[in-house]
Short mmCIF file of C-alpha atoms and ligand atoms in Angstrom, two decimals:
data_model
loop_
_atom_site.label_atom_id
_atom_site.label_comp_id
_atom_site.label_asym_id
_atom_site.label_seq_id
_atom_site.Cartn_x
_atom_site.Cartn_y
_atom_site.Cartn_z
CA MET A 29 -16.09 -7.18 -21.35
CA PRO A 30 -17.45 -3.73 -20.29
CA SER A 31 -14.93 -1.13 -21.34
CA TYR A 32 -14.28 2.28 -19.74
CA ASP A 33 -11.81 5.10 -20.17
CA ALA A 34 -10.83 4.73 -16.51
CA ILE A 35 -11.30 2.30 -13.63
CA ILE A 36 -10.84 3.43 -10.04
CA ILE A 37 -10.38 0.72 -7.40
CA GLY A 38 -11.45 1.99 -3.97
CA ALA A 39 -13.72 4.86 -2.97
CA GLY A 40 -11.55 6.38 -0.25
CA GLN A 41 -10.36 9.98 -0.26
CA SER A 42 -8.87 10.35 -3.73
CA GLY A 43 -10.93 7.91 -5.82
CA PRO A 44 -14.34 9.63 -5.69
CA ALA A 45 -12.84 13.09 -6.29
CA LEU A 46 -10.93 11.78 -9.29
CA ALA A 47 -14.08 10.09 -10.64
CA ARG A 48 -15.86 13.46 -10.57
CA ARG A 49 -12.98 15.22 -12.36
CA LEU A 50 -12.65 12.53 -15.02
CA VAL A 51 -16.39 12.47 -15.72
CA ALA A 52 -16.42 16.27 -15.97
CA ALA A 53 -13.68 15.91 -18.59
CA GLY A 54 -15.92 13.59 -20.62
CA ARG A 55 -14.38 10.26 -19.59
CA ARG A 56 -16.42 7.11 -18.91
CA VAL A 57 -15.47 5.89 -15.46
CA ALA A 58 -16.04 2.75 -13.37
CA ILE A 59 -15.40 2.94 -9.63
CA ILE A 60 -15.22 -0.19 -7.48
CA GLU A 61 -15.82 -0.18 -3.71
CA ARG A 62 -15.84 -3.38 -1.67
CA LYS A 63 -17.17 -2.06 1.63
CA LEU A 64 -17.97 1.44 2.86
CA PHE A 65 -17.97 4.52 0.62
CA GLY A 66 -15.61 7.18 1.91
CA GLY A 67 -13.13 4.55 3.14
CA THR A 68 -11.14 4.72 6.36
CA CYS A 69 -11.34 8.46 7.03
CA VAL A 70 -15.09 8.66 6.92
CA ASN A 71 -16.01 5.31 8.47
CA THR A 72 -13.30 4.11 10.84
CA GLY A 73 -10.67 6.88 10.94
CA CYS A 74 -10.73 10.65 11.17
CA THR A 75 -14.45 11.42 11.24
CA PRO A 76 -15.65 8.94 13.87
CA THR A 77 -12.61 9.38 16.13
CA LYS A 78 -12.89 13.16 16.13
CA THR A 79 -16.65 12.93 16.69
CA LEU A 80 -16.09 10.62 19.66
CA ALA A 81 -13.31 12.89 20.94
CA ALA A 82 -15.77 15.81 20.85
CA SER A 83 -18.10 13.90 23.22
CA ALA A 84 -15.12 13.01 25.41
CA TYR A 85 -14.07 16.68 25.52
CA VAL A 86 -17.52 17.66 26.77
CA ALA A 87 -17.33 15.02 29.52
CA HIS A 88 -13.89 16.31 30.48
CA MET A 89 -14.94 19.95 30.57
CA VAL A 90 -18.09 19.17 32.55
CA ARG A 91 -15.88 17.47 35.14
CA ARG A 92 -13.79 20.65 35.16
CA ALA A 93 -16.86 22.88 35.42
CA ALA A 94 -16.01 24.05 38.93
CA ASP A 95 -12.67 25.44 37.61
CA TYR A 96 -14.80 27.90 35.68
CA GLY A 97 -17.18 28.68 38.53
CA VAL A 98 -19.94 26.56 37.08
CA ARG A 99 -21.75 24.22 39.46
CA ILE A 100 -23.05 20.91 38.16
CA GLU A 101 -24.94 18.78 40.67
CA GLY A 102 -24.34 15.03 40.70
CA PRO A 103 -21.85 12.80 38.97
CA VAL A 104 -21.02 13.04 35.26
CA THR A 105 -22.12 9.96 33.38
CA VAL A 106 -21.54 9.09 29.75
CA ASP A 107 -24.32 7.43 27.77
CA MET A 108 -22.24 5.51 25.26
CA LYS A 109 -25.26 4.45 23.24
CA ALA A 110 -26.05 8.13 22.67
CA VAL A 111 -22.38 8.94 22.03
CA LYS A 112 -22.22 6.19 19.41
CA ALA A 113 -25.53 7.26 17.86
CA ARG A 114 -24.17 10.80 17.45
CA LYS A 115 -20.97 9.44 15.90
CA ASP A 116 -22.94 7.13 13.58
CA ALA A 117 -25.16 10.02 12.47
CA VAL A 118 -22.19 12.23 11.54
CA VAL A 119 -20.47 9.36 9.73
CA ALA A 120 -23.67 8.40 7.87
CA VAL A 121 -24.04 11.90 6.41
CA PHE A 122 -20.48 11.86 5.08
CA ARG A 123 -20.64 8.25 3.82
CA ASP A 124 -24.05 8.66 2.17
CA GLY A 125 -22.84 11.89 0.59
CA VAL A 126 -19.94 10.09 -1.10
CA GLU A 127 -22.09 7.10 -2.10
CA GLN A 128 -24.96 9.14 -3.53
CA SER A 129 -22.68 11.55 -5.35
CA LEU A 130 -21.06 8.60 -7.15
CA LYS A 131 -24.27 6.69 -7.82
CA THR A 132 -25.94 9.73 -9.34
CA LEU A 133 -22.90 10.83 -11.33
CA GLN A 134 -23.67 10.64 -15.07
CA GLY A 135 -20.84 8.83 -16.83
CA CYS A 136 -19.77 6.94 -13.71
CA THR A 137 -20.69 3.30 -13.06
CA VAL A 138 -20.40 2.07 -9.47
CA TYR A 139 -19.50 -1.56 -8.78
CA GLU A 140 -19.89 -2.80 -5.20
CA GLY A 141 -17.45 -5.66 -4.74
CA HIS A 142 -13.79 -6.55 -4.41
CA GLY A 143 -11.72 -5.44 -7.41
CA ARG A 144 -8.72 -7.47 -8.47
CA PHE A 145 -6.39 -7.07 -11.46
CA VAL A 146 -6.49 -9.89 -14.00
CA ALA A 147 -4.15 -8.07 -16.41
CA ALA A 148 -2.54 -4.66 -16.76
CA LYS A 149 -5.66 -3.21 -18.34
CA ALA A 150 -8.37 -5.44 -16.83
CA VAL A 151 -9.97 -5.71 -13.39
CA ALA A 152 -12.38 -8.41 -12.20
CA VAL A 153 -15.27 -7.56 -9.90
CA ASN A 154 -18.31 -9.65 -8.95
CA GLY A 155 -17.52 -12.21 -11.68
CA SER A 156 -17.23 -9.66 -14.53
CA GLU A 157 -14.11 -8.29 -16.10
CA LEU A 158 -13.81 -4.56 -16.80
CA ALA A 159 -11.27 -3.06 -19.17
CA ALA A 160 -9.73 0.42 -19.27
CA ASP A 161 -6.56 2.08 -20.54
CA GLN A 162 -6.19 4.00 -17.29
CA ILE A 163 -6.51 2.38 -13.86
CA PHE A 164 -6.23 4.23 -10.53
CA ILE A 165 -5.64 2.32 -7.31
CA ASN A 166 -7.03 3.90 -4.11
CA VAL A 167 -7.34 0.88 -1.84
CA GLY A 168 -6.08 2.35 1.45
CA ALA A 169 -4.70 0.44 4.42
CA ARG A 170 -5.82 -1.49 7.48
CA ALA A 171 -4.58 -2.20 11.00
CA THR A 172 -1.43 -4.29 11.31
CA ILE A 173 -1.78 -7.22 13.67
CA PRO A 174 1.61 -8.13 15.17
CA PRO A 175 2.53 -11.81 15.63
CA ILE A 176 2.18 -11.89 19.42
CA PRO A 177 1.63 -15.35 20.92
CA GLY A 178 -2.02 -15.79 21.89
CA LEU A 179 -3.29 -12.68 20.11
CA ASP A 180 -5.28 -14.73 17.63
CA GLN A 181 -7.03 -16.44 20.57
CA VAL A 182 -8.39 -13.28 22.22
CA PRO A 183 -11.14 -10.94 20.99
CA TYR A 184 -8.92 -7.94 20.29
CA LEU A 185 -10.23 -4.68 18.82
CA THR A 186 -8.87 -2.52 16.01
CA ASN A 187 -9.77 1.03 14.97
CA SER A 188 -12.55 -0.54 12.86
CA SER A 189 -14.23 -2.70 15.51
CA MET A 190 -13.87 0.12 18.08
CA MET A 191 -16.52 1.89 16.03
CA ASP A 192 -19.16 -0.68 17.08
CA ILE A 193 -18.65 -0.16 20.82
CA ASP A 194 -21.69 1.25 22.60
CA PHE A 195 -20.49 0.79 26.17
CA VAL A 196 -17.61 2.06 28.30
CA PRO A 197 -14.96 -0.69 28.53
CA PRO A 198 -14.06 -1.05 32.22
CA HIS A 199 -10.33 -1.30 31.46
CA LEU A 200 -9.03 -0.76 27.95
CA LEU A 201 -5.54 -2.06 27.21
CA ILE A 202 -4.03 -0.31 24.20
CA LEU A 203 -1.12 -1.90 22.41
CA GLY A 204 0.80 0.91 20.71
CA GLY A 205 1.59 4.41 21.98
CA SER A 206 1.47 6.28 18.73
CA TYR A 207 -1.07 8.59 17.08
CA ILE A 208 -4.07 6.25 16.80
CA GLY A 209 -3.52 4.57 20.16
CA LEU A 210 -3.17 7.87 22.04
CA GLU A 211 -6.29 9.43 20.55
CA PHE A 212 -8.35 6.41 21.62
CA ALA A 213 -6.59 6.36 25.02
CA GLN A 214 -7.62 9.89 25.96
CA THR A 215 -11.10 9.59 24.48
CA TYR A 216 -11.94 6.41 26.41
CA ARG A 217 -10.31 7.65 29.61
CA ARG A 218 -12.62 10.65 29.43
CA PHE A 219 -15.60 8.34 28.85
CA GLY A 220 -14.68 6.67 32.13
CA SER A 221 -12.54 3.66 31.19
CA ALA A 222 -9.36 2.79 33.01
CA VAL A 223 -6.77 2.89 30.21
CA SER A 224 -3.31 1.33 29.96
CA VAL A 225 -1.05 2.12 27.00
CA ILE A 226 1.66 -0.44 26.32
CA GLU A 227 4.44 0.92 24.13
CA PHE A 228 7.47 -1.04 23.01
CA GLY A 229 9.70 2.02 22.41
CA PRO A 230 11.28 4.23 25.05
CA ARG A 231 8.72 7.01 24.55
CA LEU A 232 5.31 7.76 23.08
CA ILE A 233 4.90 9.07 19.49
CA ALA A 234 8.54 8.27 18.82
CA ARG A 235 8.65 10.21 15.53
CA GLU A 236 8.17 13.47 17.46
CA ASP A 237 10.80 15.37 19.40
CA ASP A 238 11.48 14.19 22.92
CA ASP A 239 10.02 17.35 24.50
CA VAL A 240 6.77 16.79 22.60
CA SER A 241 6.61 13.11 23.60
CA GLN A 242 7.24 13.98 27.25
CA ALA A 243 4.60 16.71 27.30
CA VAL A 244 1.99 14.44 25.72
CA ALA A 245 2.85 11.61 28.14
CA GLY A 246 2.61 14.15 30.98
CA PHE A 247 -0.91 15.31 30.28
CA LEU A 248 -2.16 11.78 29.52
CA LYS A 249 -0.77 10.59 32.87
CA GLU A 250 -2.37 13.57 34.63
CA GLU A 251 -5.70 12.36 33.33
CA GLY A 252 -5.04 8.99 34.93
CA ILE A 253 -3.85 7.02 31.90
CA ASP A 254 -1.40 4.27 32.78
CA VAL A 255 1.44 4.87 30.29
CA ARG A 256 4.00 2.07 30.02
CA VAL A 257 6.93 2.69 27.71
CA ASP A 258 9.87 0.33 27.11
CA SER A 259 7.24 -2.37 27.44
CA LYS A 260 6.98 -5.27 25.03
CA MET A 261 3.82 -7.37 24.98
CA ILE A 262 5.22 -10.88 24.67
CA GLY A 263 1.99 -12.83 25.05
CA VAL A 264 -1.71 -12.47 25.71
CA GLU A 265 -4.44 -14.78 26.92
CA LYS A 266 -8.07 -14.81 27.91
CA GLN A 267 -8.77 -15.19 31.62
CA GLY A 268 -12.51 -15.56 32.14
CA ILE A 269 -14.04 -12.38 30.78
CA SER A 270 -10.71 -10.52 31.06
CA ILE A 271 -7.65 -10.30 28.85
CA MET A 272 -4.25 -10.75 30.44
CA ALA A 273 -1.17 -9.37 28.70
CA LYS A 274 2.34 -10.49 29.56
CA VAL A 275 4.71 -7.57 29.35
CA GLU A 276 8.49 -7.46 29.39
CA SER A 277 9.89 -4.13 30.60
CA THR A 278 13.64 -3.65 30.71
CA GLY A 279 14.21 -7.31 31.47
CA ARG A 280 11.41 -7.66 34.03
CA LEU A 281 8.22 -9.63 33.37
CA SER A 282 4.84 -8.43 34.53
CA GLN A 283 1.17 -9.01 33.81
CA ILE A 284 -1.55 -6.54 33.13
CA THR A 285 -5.20 -7.49 32.98
CA GLY A 286 -7.92 -5.52 31.25
CA SER A 287 -11.45 -6.01 29.99
CA HIS A 288 -10.68 -5.15 26.34
CA LEU A 289 -7.62 -4.90 24.12
CA LEU A 290 -7.16 -2.43 21.27
CA VAL A 291 -4.33 -3.19 18.85
CA ALA A 292 -2.93 0.07 17.43
CA THR A 293 0.52 -0.87 16.15
CA GLY A 294 0.46 0.62 12.68
CA ARG A 295 -1.12 0.16 9.27
CA ARG A 296 -0.51 -2.07 6.27
CA PRO A 297 -1.62 -1.43 2.69
CA ASN A 298 -4.58 -3.32 1.19
CA THR A 299 -2.46 -4.62 -1.67
CA ASP A 300 -2.19 -8.29 -0.75
CA ASP A 301 -5.33 -9.42 -2.59
CA LEU A 302 -5.30 -7.03 -5.51
CA GLY A 303 -3.77 -9.20 -8.24
CA LEU A 304 -0.91 -6.71 -8.66
CA ASP A 305 1.29 -9.54 -9.92
CA LYS A 306 -1.15 -10.09 -12.82
CA ALA A 307 -0.69 -6.46 -13.83
CA GLY A 308 3.05 -6.45 -13.13
CA VAL A 309 2.76 -3.53 -10.68
CA ALA A 310 5.79 -3.27 -8.39
CA MET A 311 5.49 -3.09 -4.61
CA ASN A 312 8.14 -2.58 -1.98
CA ALA A 313 8.96 -5.13 0.74
CA ARG A 314 6.17 -3.76 2.96
CA GLY A 315 3.51 -4.09 0.26
CA TYR A 316 3.30 -0.40 -0.66
CA ILE A 317 2.90 0.27 -4.36
CA GLU A 318 5.95 1.97 -5.83
CA VAL A 319 5.16 5.27 -7.52
CA ASP A 320 7.10 8.16 -9.02
CA ASP A 321 6.72 11.85 -8.18
CA GLN A 322 3.47 12.00 -10.23
CA LEU A 323 2.09 8.83 -8.62
CA ARG A 324 2.58 6.66 -11.71
CA THR A 325 3.41 3.02 -11.03
CA ASN A 326 6.01 1.11 -13.04
CA ILE A 327 3.22 0.03 -15.44
CA SER A 328 2.13 2.65 -17.94
CA GLY A 329 -1.53 3.60 -17.42
CA ILE A 330 -1.69 2.58 -13.74
CA TRP A 331 -1.49 5.09 -10.85
CA ALA A 332 -1.63 4.56 -7.08
CA MET A 333 -3.10 7.20 -4.74
CA GLY A 334 -3.52 7.49 -0.97
CA ASP A 335 -2.21 5.30 1.83
CA CYS A 336 -1.45 2.34 -0.48
CA ASN A 337 1.48 4.13 -2.14
CA GLY A 338 3.35 4.73 1.12
CA ARG A 339 3.91 8.41 0.28
CA GLY A 340 1.53 9.62 2.99
CA ALA A 341 -0.79 8.20 5.63
CA PHE A 342 -3.36 10.93 5.95
CA THR A 343 -6.59 12.06 4.40
CA HIS A 344 -4.98 15.27 3.23
CA THR A 345 -2.12 13.37 1.54
CA SER A 346 -4.63 11.14 -0.25
CA TRP A 347 -6.60 14.21 -1.32
CA ASN A 348 -3.39 15.88 -2.45
CA ASP A 349 -2.62 12.74 -4.48
CA PHE A 350 -5.93 13.24 -6.31
CA GLU A 351 -4.95 16.86 -7.00
CA ILE A 352 -1.54 15.81 -8.33
CA VAL A 353 -2.93 13.09 -10.61
CA SER A 354 -5.78 15.20 -11.98
CA ALA A 355 -3.54 18.26 -12.48
CA ASN A 356 -1.05 16.21 -14.52
CA LEU A 357 -3.68 14.35 -16.51
CA LEU A 358 -6.29 17.00 -17.11
CA ASP A 359 -4.81 20.45 -16.50
CA ASN A 360 -1.33 20.19 -18.00
CA ASP A 361 -0.13 21.31 -14.57
CA GLN A 362 2.90 19.29 -13.50
CA ARG A 363 2.26 19.06 -9.77
CA ARG A 364 4.52 16.70 -7.83
CA VAL A 365 4.46 14.79 -4.53
CA SER A 366 7.79 16.41 -3.70
CA ASP A 367 6.07 19.84 -3.79
CA ARG A 368 4.28 19.12 -0.56
CA ILE A 369 5.43 19.82 2.97
CA ASN A 370 4.96 17.18 5.63
CA ALA A 371 2.07 18.26 7.87
CA TYR A 372 -0.38 16.53 10.18
CA ALA A 373 -2.00 16.68 13.60
CA LEU A 374 -2.34 14.44 16.63
CA TYR A 375 -5.87 14.95 17.93
CA THR A 376 -5.32 14.61 21.63
CA ASP A 377 -6.52 17.50 23.79
CA PRO A 378 -4.56 19.69 23.50
CA PRO A 379 -3.74 18.73 19.92
CA LEU A 380 -0.35 18.69 18.26
CA GLY A 381 -0.04 20.46 14.93
CA ARG A 382 3.07 19.61 12.94
CA ALA A 383 4.67 21.11 9.85
CA GLY A 384 8.00 20.32 8.22
CA MET A 385 10.98 19.01 10.14
CA THR A 386 11.25 18.09 13.79
CA GLU A 387 14.07 19.56 15.86
CA ALA A 388 15.82 16.18 15.72
CA GLU A 389 15.62 16.23 11.90
CA VAL A 390 16.96 19.78 11.75
CA ARG A 391 19.91 18.82 13.96
CA LYS A 392 20.59 15.76 11.83
CA SER A 393 20.49 17.84 8.65
CA GLY A 394 23.34 19.97 9.97
CA LYS A 395 21.62 23.16 8.78
CA PRO A 396 22.47 26.28 10.78
CA ALA A 397 19.19 26.95 12.57
CA LEU A 398 17.43 29.24 14.99
CA SER A 399 14.71 28.04 17.33
CA SER A 400 12.14 29.48 19.66
CA THR A 401 9.78 27.86 22.13
CA LEU A 402 6.79 29.45 23.85
CA ALA A 403 4.88 27.83 26.69
CA MET A 404 1.12 27.86 26.26
CA LYS A 405 0.78 29.24 29.81
CA ASP A 406 2.28 32.45 28.39
CA VAL A 407 -0.46 32.68 25.75
CA MET A 408 -3.26 34.92 27.05
CA ARG A 409 -5.98 33.17 25.07
CA ALA A 410 -4.98 29.84 26.63
CA ASP A 411 -5.12 31.39 30.12
CA GLU A 412 -8.54 32.86 29.43
CA ARG A 413 -9.78 29.51 28.24
CA GLY A 414 -8.17 27.67 31.16
CA GLU A 415 -6.35 25.37 28.73
CA THR A 416 -2.65 26.07 29.16
CA LYS A 417 -1.00 22.71 28.56
CA GLY A 418 1.76 22.36 25.98
CA PHE A 419 4.10 24.65 24.08
CA MET A 420 4.84 25.90 20.59
CA LYS A 421 8.21 25.45 18.94
CA VAL A 422 9.51 26.76 15.65
CA LEU A 423 12.78 26.15 13.80
CA VAL A 424 14.14 28.53 11.19
CA ASP A 425 17.00 28.37 8.70
CA ARG A 426 19.52 30.92 9.95
CA ASP A 427 20.66 31.85 6.45
CA ASN A 428 17.56 32.15 4.27
CA LYS A 429 15.21 32.80 7.25
CA GLN A 430 12.66 30.27 6.04
CA ILE A 431 10.79 28.12 8.53
CA LEU A 432 12.16 24.58 8.62
CA GLY A 433 9.61 23.09 10.93
CA ALA A 434 7.11 23.70 13.71
CA SER A 435 5.46 21.68 16.48
CA PHE A 436 2.50 23.42 18.10
CA LEU A 437 1.25 21.36 21.02
CA GLY A 438 -1.52 23.32 22.66
CA LEU A 439 -4.92 24.89 22.38
CA GLU A 440 -5.93 25.00 18.67
CA GLY A 441 -2.48 23.67 17.69
CA ASP A 442 -4.05 21.86 14.74
CA GLU A 443 -5.35 25.17 13.38
CA VAL A 444 -2.57 27.57 14.40
CA ILE A 445 0.07 25.40 12.69
CA HIS A 446 -1.21 26.75 9.37
CA CYS A 447 0.41 30.11 10.28
CA ALA A 448 3.72 28.30 9.83
CA LEU A 449 2.67 25.96 7.03
CA ASP A 450 1.41 28.61 4.63
CA ILE A 451 4.49 30.78 5.03
CA MET A 452 6.58 27.67 4.34
CA TYR A 453 4.67 27.06 1.09
CA ALA A 454 5.21 30.70 0.19
CA LYS A 455 8.96 30.16 0.77
CA ALA A 456 8.85 33.53 2.50
CA PRO A 457 11.12 34.44 5.43
CA TYR A 458 9.76 34.15 8.97
CA THR A 459 9.99 37.94 9.23
CA VAL A 460 6.76 38.16 7.22
CA VAL A 461 4.86 36.52 10.08
CA GLN A 462 6.92 38.33 12.66
CA ARG A 463 5.73 41.68 11.28
CA ALA A 464 2.14 40.62 10.62
CA MET A 465 -0.50 42.10 12.90
CA HIS A 466 -2.51 39.19 14.32
CA ILE A 467 -5.86 39.38 16.06
CA HIS A 468 -6.15 39.67 19.84
CA PRO A 469 -6.90 37.52 21.79
CA THR A 470 -5.91 34.45 19.80
CA VAL A 471 -3.24 31.82 20.05
CA SER A 472 -1.94 32.98 16.68
CA GLU A 473 -1.17 36.47 18.00
CA PHE A 474 1.76 34.92 19.85
CA ILE A 475 3.41 33.53 16.73
CA PRO A 476 5.11 36.90 15.96
CA THR A 477 6.17 37.08 19.63
CA MET A 478 7.72 33.64 19.33
CA MET A 479 9.58 34.76 16.20
CA ASP A 480 10.98 37.75 18.14
CA ARG A 481 12.66 35.30 20.50
CA LEU A 482 14.51 33.13 17.97
CA LYS A 483 17.93 32.05 19.21
CA PRO A 484 20.64 29.86 17.66
CA LEU A 485 19.75 26.19 18.10
CA GLN A 486 22.16 24.92 20.77
C1 FAD B 19 -8.25 5.70 13.78
C2 FAD B 19 -7.72 6.55 12.65
C3 FAD B 19 -7.76 7.91 12.77
C4 FAD B 19 -7.27 8.71 11.72
N1 FAD B 19 -7.30 10.06 11.87
C5 FAD B 19 -6.83 10.84 10.88
C6 FAD B 19 -6.88 12.25 10.98
O1 FAD B 19 -7.34 12.80 11.97
N2 FAD B 19 -6.43 12.99 9.95
C7 FAD B 19 -5.91 12.41 8.82
O2 FAD B 19 -5.52 13.13 7.90
N3 FAD B 19 -5.84 11.08 8.69
C8 FAD B 19 -6.30 10.28 9.70
N4 FAD B 19 -6.27 8.93 9.55
C9 FAD B 19 -5.72 8.36 8.30
C10 FAD B 19 -6.75 8.45 7.19
O3 FAD B 19 -7.96 7.87 7.60
C11 FAD B 19 -6.23 7.74 5.96
O4 FAD B 19 -4.95 8.23 5.67
C12 FAD B 19 -7.11 7.99 4.76
O5 FAD B 19 -8.42 7.52 4.99
C13 FAD B 19 -6.51 7.27 3.55
O6 FAD B 19 -7.36 7.42 2.47
P1 FAD B 19 -7.18 6.56 1.18
O7 FAD B 19 -7.84 7.35 0.11
O8 FAD B 19 -5.80 6.16 0.95
O9 FAD B 19 -7.94 5.17 1.44
P2 FAD B 19 -9.14 4.73 2.34
O10 FAD B 19 -9.88 5.87 2.89
O11 FAD B 19 -8.66 3.71 3.28
O12 FAD B 19 -10.11 4.03 1.29
C14 FAD B 19 -9.77 2.89 0.58
C15 FAD B 19 -11.06 2.24 0.09
O13 FAD B 19 -10.73 1.19 -0.81
C16 FAD B 19 -11.60 0.10 -0.58
N5 FAD B 19 -10.92 -1.09 -1.10
C17 FAD B 19 -9.77 -1.64 -0.64
N6 FAD B 19 -9.40 -2.67 -1.41
C18 FAD B 19 -10.34 -2.78 -2.37
C19 FAD B 19 -10.52 -3.65 -3.45
N7 FAD B 19 -9.64 -4.60 -3.74
N8 FAD B 19 -11.63 -3.51 -4.23
C20 FAD B 19 -12.51 -2.51 -3.97
N9 FAD B 19 -12.39 -1.66 -2.96
C21 FAD B 19 -11.31 -1.77 -2.17
C22 FAD B 19 -11.80 0.11 0.92
O14 FAD B 19 -12.99 -0.56 1.27
C23 FAD B 19 -11.88 1.61 1.20
O15 FAD B 19 -13.20 2.08 1.14
C24 FAD B 19 -6.77 8.10 10.56
C25 FAD B 19 -6.75 6.72 10.43
C26 FAD B 19 -7.22 5.94 11.47
C27 FAD B 19 -7.21 4.45 11.31
#
């Protein structure tokens, strides 16, 4: 049985980085990848969706050219084969980079196959068994497919199969009005598809504050996206070359027919075929591996990093998991999951940058708070750019003056949010940003202005 100091299962966001750190520390490492190096983010998640969204943004802005006094003769057409080729080229660079860096790493052996525990210190892959005292699980997650009658009889798409599309779907039905569904909705609408979003809940992106949900729904509708909330898909069937969904909305039944159906109803961890029972590793009821604040499982010598531990669902949380594990193991630096502040972005245009608590969470916490909201139409940079949709909102603890949370929905919201996030990590009062001199003309220059207008949260 080949023996290593460490085995890493999955080459997603944390696994490859940890392999490099362990090898640099003199450990002999085996890393197992069953499909595409770089995992979800690189191949079917962040990178391809943002690359596609960049093409969609160009199409959108070209259609708006006249708003800027620029004349473009003739209709705007999107060459989806070229769009996909551009996306594939960007993805290939990232994926090949991960793959080559691992395959050329001295001290690291790469196994291409499905890894499965056979015991607490042994993993089978391609018919061999590998042994190690330390095993790191980085197996990620995949799209959840809900048990809707007829769904298994129609050729539905997921975020993965969407990556193979090299045409504009005439009418894309999207089941699920949350982060992944909305990014695809806007991108494909801008490519020229008719798009219908079918959301079970009463509003889109239900984890966000109501004002954020409404603003996002507003600009998606303005672009011609058919947004249906309070709508439950109760059945689906193929009708010729079309797909017909049966929808129940507040007691009424209706049908909606499209050419393609994307299922975007959430993610589930890739832990169901991992032999975790053989190793005795505990999972919760939803299949997420249970970990402590340092990402150790209940079995000594086994860690779980990234989406599969249910402690985050982002590339940056998976990367941060790598930092936590390597700091504890190699640097005698006791970093913890609980040190991090919730932060992420929704990459619609305009994007939503989020840090810390929502307004609803602040209210629920009962903390005495101040809040301030600034419309993007009052931000000079947004006016100059002709991109004034959205608003920025910040919530502050009235007593210690620290920022509790921020939602920046607007031009560069995904970048500007770091003005709030970094001051939150510093545990400094908001007055530090309020008194900072920011550069003109930027969106960030209005963050101090917003702080000037803080009022008690009503
Ligand atoms: C459409 C979409 C858009 C997204 N956009 C963003 C975004 O903009 N920003 C952001 O931060 N996050 C985004 N995410 C989430 C992000 O992609 C994930 O959170 C991130 O990739 C998780 O990384 P990970 O390291 O946990 O695992 P993954 O990247 O999923 O990698 C896991 C790897 O393990 C391999 N594997 C699984 N099981 C086994 C096994 N038994 N044996 C061997 N190998 C195995 C898989 O093949 C895969 O390569 C997006 C996700 C989707 C689906």
